[in-house]
Short mmCIF file of C-alpha atoms and ligand atoms in Angstrom, two decimals:
data_model
loop_
_atom_site.label_atom_id
_atom_site.label_comp_id
_atom_site.label_asym_id
_atom_site.label_seq_id
_atom_site.Cartn_x
_atom_site.Cartn_y
_atom_site.Cartn_z
CA MET A 1 116.67 88.18 100.23
CA LYS A 2 119.38 85.88 98.40
CA PHE A 3 121.99 87.94 96.06
CA PHE A 4 122.99 86.69 92.60
CA ILE A 5 125.73 88.42 90.60
CA ASP A 6 124.53 89.43 87.29
CA THR A 7 127.78 88.77 85.10
CA ALA A 8 129.77 86.17 82.97
CA ASN A 9 133.00 87.95 84.08
CA LEU A 10 135.01 85.03 86.24
CA ASP A 11 137.08 87.40 88.15
CA GLU A 12 134.01 89.47 89.23
CA ILE A 13 132.25 85.95 90.18
CA LYS A 14 135.01 85.24 92.09
CA GLU A 15 135.46 88.31 94.16
CA ALA A 16 131.66 88.36 95.04
CA ASN A 17 131.74 84.54 96.17
CA ASP A 18 135.01 85.58 98.29
CA LEU A 19 132.51 87.81 100.28
CA GLY A 20 130.87 84.99 101.34
CA VAL A 21 127.41 86.41 100.66
CA LEU A 22 126.66 85.15 97.23
CA ASP A 23 123.78 82.64 96.55
CA GLY A 24 123.92 82.44 92.54
CA VAL A 25 124.59 83.69 89.23
CA THR A 26 122.79 84.99 86.45
CA THR A 27 123.91 85.47 82.93
CA ASN A 28 122.55 86.15 79.74
CA PRO A 29 124.09 86.46 76.13
CA SER A 30 124.70 90.08 75.92
CA LEU A 31 126.86 89.44 79.25
CA MET A 32 128.51 86.60 77.61
CA ALA A 33 129.46 88.18 74.64
CA LYS A 34 130.66 91.28 76.62
CA GLU A 35 133.43 88.89 77.93
CA GLY A 36 134.24 87.68 74.39
CA ILE A 37 132.73 84.39 75.08
CA THR A 38 131.23 83.16 71.85
CA GLY A 39 130.69 79.85 70.15
CA THR A 40 128.29 77.02 71.64
CA ASP A 41 131.12 75.05 72.99
CA ASN A 42 133.03 78.03 74.64
CA ILE A 43 129.67 79.34 76.10
CA LEU A 44 128.95 75.74 77.67
CA ASN A 45 132.38 75.41 78.88
CA HIS A 46 132.10 79.16 80.52
CA TYR A 47 128.74 77.67 82.37
CA VAL A 48 130.74 74.70 83.75
CA LYS A 49 133.46 77.03 84.99
CA ILE A 50 130.75 79.23 86.65
CA CYS A 51 129.49 76.48 88.39
CA SER A 52 132.93 75.20 89.91
CA ILE A 53 133.50 78.80 91.46
CA VAL A 54 129.59 79.09 93.00
CA ASP A 55 127.86 76.32 94.88
CA GLY A 56 124.47 77.72 94.03
CA PRO A 57 121.59 78.17 90.99
CA ILE A 58 123.65 79.25 87.62
CA SER A 59 121.04 80.58 85.26
CA ALA A 60 121.95 79.40 81.83
CA GLU A 61 120.03 81.08 79.00
CA VAL A 62 118.64 79.35 75.79
CA ILE A 63 118.74 80.94 72.36
CA ALA A 64 116.28 78.48 70.70
CA THR A 65 112.76 80.23 70.31
CA ASP A 66 110.72 77.44 69.33
CA PHE A 67 109.17 74.96 71.74
CA ASP A 68 111.38 71.89 70.60
CA GLY A 69 114.55 73.90 70.28
CA ILE A 70 113.97 75.35 73.80
CA VAL A 71 113.28 71.89 75.42
CA GLN A 72 116.24 70.07 73.51
CA GLU A 73 118.73 73.06 74.42
CA GLY A 74 117.40 73.50 78.05
CA GLU A 75 117.73 69.66 78.36
CA HIS A 76 121.46 69.92 77.41
CA LEU A 77 122.11 72.99 79.78
CA ALA A 78 120.54 71.16 82.70
CA SER A 79 122.64 68.08 81.82
CA LEU A 80 126.02 70.08 82.30
CA HIS A 81 125.72 70.54 86.02
CA LYS A 82 123.22 70.12 88.65
CA ASN A 83 123.05 73.78 89.56
CA ILE A 84 121.88 74.95 86.36
CA VAL A 85 118.90 76.57 86.01
CA VAL A 86 117.53 76.88 82.40
CA LYS A 87 116.68 80.60 81.39
CA VAL A 88 113.96 80.59 79.11
CA PRO A 89 112.36 83.98 77.30
CA MET A 90 108.95 85.26 77.91
CA ILE A 91 107.01 83.84 74.88
CA ALA A 92 104.43 81.52 74.22
CA ASP A 93 106.70 78.58 73.43
CA GLY A 94 108.82 79.62 76.36
CA ILE A 95 105.92 79.35 78.55
CA LYS A 96 105.19 75.67 76.94
CA ALA A 97 108.82 74.73 77.81
CA ILE A 98 108.67 75.90 80.91
CA LYS A 99 105.62 73.66 81.77
CA TYR A 100 107.46 70.79 80.29
CA PHE A 101 110.61 71.52 82.38
CA SER A 102 108.69 71.96 85.36
CA SER A 103 107.23 68.36 84.92
CA LYS A 104 110.68 67.03 84.43
CA GLY A 105 112.12 68.68 87.54
CA ILE A 106 114.15 71.02 85.75
CA LYS A 107 114.68 74.53 87.26
CA THR A 108 113.76 77.51 85.25
CA ASN A 109 114.24 81.35 85.03
CA CYS A 110 111.65 83.05 82.81
CA THR A 111 113.48 86.04 81.80
CA LEU A 112 112.31 89.55 80.39
CA ILE A 113 109.41 89.76 82.36
CA PHE A 114 108.11 93.23 81.99
CA SER A 115 104.61 93.22 83.20
CA ALA A 116 102.33 91.41 86.16
CA GLY A 117 100.36 89.55 83.56
CA GLN A 118 103.44 87.98 82.03
CA ALA A 119 104.55 87.13 85.80
CA LEU A 120 101.49 85.35 86.73
CA MET A 121 101.83 83.03 83.38
CA ALA A 122 105.41 82.15 84.17
CA ALA A 123 104.05 81.31 87.82
CA LYS A 124 101.14 79.35 86.28
CA ALA A 125 103.58 77.33 84.06
CA GLY A 126 105.79 76.42 87.12
CA ALA A 127 108.71 78.83 86.66
CA THR A 128 111.05 78.45 89.59
CA TYR A 129 112.29 82.06 89.35
CA ILE A 130 111.12 84.79 87.26
CA SER A 131 113.21 88.13 86.08
CA PRO A 132 111.40 91.30 85.83
CA PHE A 133 113.93 93.69 84.48
CA LEU A 134 113.78 96.81 86.77
CA GLY A 135 116.19 99.40 85.29
CA ARG A 136 114.93 98.75 81.76
CA LEU A 137 111.48 99.66 82.95
CA ASP A 138 113.01 103.05 84.67
CA ASP A 139 114.76 103.49 81.19
CA ILE A 140 111.07 104.07 79.89
CA SER A 141 109.88 106.12 82.70
CA THR A 142 107.99 103.29 84.36
CA GLU A 143 108.82 102.69 87.88
CA GLY A 144 110.36 99.14 87.88
CA VAL A 145 110.04 98.70 91.53
CA GLN A 146 106.34 99.10 91.37
CA LEU A 147 106.28 96.06 89.15
CA ILE A 148 108.05 93.85 91.76
CA ALA A 149 105.44 95.08 94.37
CA GLN A 150 102.51 93.96 92.18
CA ILE A 151 103.95 90.80 91.45
CA ARG A 152 104.80 90.24 95.02
CA GLY A 153 101.16 90.91 96.00
CA ILE A 154 99.92 88.52 93.27
CA TYR A 155 102.48 85.66 94.22
CA ASP A 156 101.28 86.14 97.78
CA ASN A 157 97.58 86.06 97.01
CA TYR A 158 98.00 82.53 95.74
CA ALA A 159 101.08 81.12 97.50
CA PHE A 160 102.87 80.71 94.19
CA ASP A 161 106.31 79.13 94.82
CA THR A 162 107.80 81.01 91.82
CA GLU A 163 110.66 83.33 93.33
CA ILE A 164 110.90 86.86 92.12
CA LEU A 165 114.57 87.39 90.87
CA ALA A 166 114.83 91.06 90.58
CA ALA A 167 116.99 91.70 87.31
CA SER A 168 118.39 94.71 85.44
CA VAL A 169 119.39 95.89 88.90
CA ARG A 170 121.50 99.03 88.30
CA HIS A 171 122.30 100.53 91.84
CA PRO A 172 122.06 99.92 95.54
CA MET A 173 118.43 101.78 96.20
CA HIS A 174 117.25 99.09 93.51
CA ILE A 175 118.46 96.38 96.16
CA ILE A 176 117.22 98.39 99.27
CA ASN A 177 113.63 98.87 97.28
CA CYS A 178 113.45 95.20 96.40
CA ALA A 179 114.49 94.00 100.06
CA GLU A 180 111.62 96.28 101.26
CA ILE A 181 108.88 94.65 98.93
CA GLY A 182 110.18 91.14 99.51
CA ALA A 183 112.02 90.10 96.14
CA ASP A 184 113.13 86.77 96.90
CA VAL A 185 116.24 87.44 95.17
CA ALA A 186 118.18 90.35 93.47
CA THR A 187 120.45 89.86 90.60
CA VAL A 188 123.03 92.66 91.04
CA PRO A 189 126.39 93.69 89.08
CA LEU A 190 129.28 93.31 91.21
CA LYS A 191 129.80 97.29 91.54
CA ALA A 192 125.99 97.53 93.17
CA ILE A 193 127.07 94.74 95.66
CA LYS A 194 130.24 96.34 96.71
CA ALA A 195 128.32 99.72 97.05
CA LEU A 196 125.97 98.42 99.67
CA LEU A 197 129.36 98.18 102.20
CA ASN A 198 130.25 101.68 101.77
CA HIS A 199 128.94 104.64 104.45
CA PRO A 200 131.19 107.75 104.66
CA LEU A 201 130.35 107.86 108.34
CA THR A 202 131.71 104.11 108.54
CA THR A 203 134.96 105.43 106.50
CA SER A 204 135.79 108.32 108.96
CA GLY A 205 134.63 106.54 111.99
CA LEU A 206 137.02 103.72 111.35
CA GLU A 207 139.93 106.25 110.39
CA THR A 208 139.32 108.11 114.17
CA PHE A 209 139.33 104.69 115.76
CA LEU A 210 142.66 103.77 114.20
CA ALA A 211 144.24 106.97 114.49
CA ASP A 212 143.32 106.90 118.28
CA TYR A 213 144.78 103.48 118.92
CA ALA A 214 147.87 104.35 117.32
CA LYS A 215 148.07 107.65 119.68
CA GLY A 216 147.48 105.49 122.67
CA ASN A 217 150.39 102.71 121.37
CA ALA A 218 152.91 105.04 119.88
O1 G3P B 1 119.64 90.44 84.56
C1 G3P B 1 119.11 91.09 83.42
C2 G3P B 1 120.42 91.84 83.12
O2 G3P B 1 121.57 91.69 82.85
C3 G3P B 1 119.94 93.31 82.17
O3 G3P B 1 120.52 94.35 82.89
O4 G3P B 1 121.35 96.60 82.52
O5 G3P B 1 121.14 95.37 80.52
O6 G3P B 1 119.26 96.06 81.69
P1 G3P B 1 120.38 95.68 81.71
#
């Protein structure tokens, strides 16, 4: 399973990249705003900065919601760097635009997926990735991971190439559940990536090993 980091914070992106296990980055307009990145030029520059840190797919989201606008904006985003993946919302004009981008060899990430039907439509349009939002389904008392399993089954039935990019991942168990189901990618906040490293028996075991070494080499 590939790990993407879900943030626009450059320090967090660098820290995750330094771990050596990072495959890509996803952002969205809310994550950009959280970092105080506003205005088209600043946002575009920020994508370029992210691309200079991580050598992997970097999702950059369009703001337009009409076909012509999505195509224009997406082509501009794709021209910024070879690793840019154009993130397009799951709406009718978004699906048309994904089909267009697919025919032009521009990679896409269809975002705001909350149902298997939406995932099927995005795959039919040729999306490179789809982003089902697990945490936001959990927020409304619906099992987000069940949606991932349902989509995995559908994509496997027809050998769709579209990759399932589990998003709105909030904690380590989401990551483990996605790995068990066979999600292709999980995009995760830094805190959840780091939480995977920890176990109290690892901590206490290492303390004991170091203490015993110190005793024997005092
Ligand atoms: O990848 C999508 C993600 O940024 C949304 O996460 O926690 O706002 O639902 P959240």
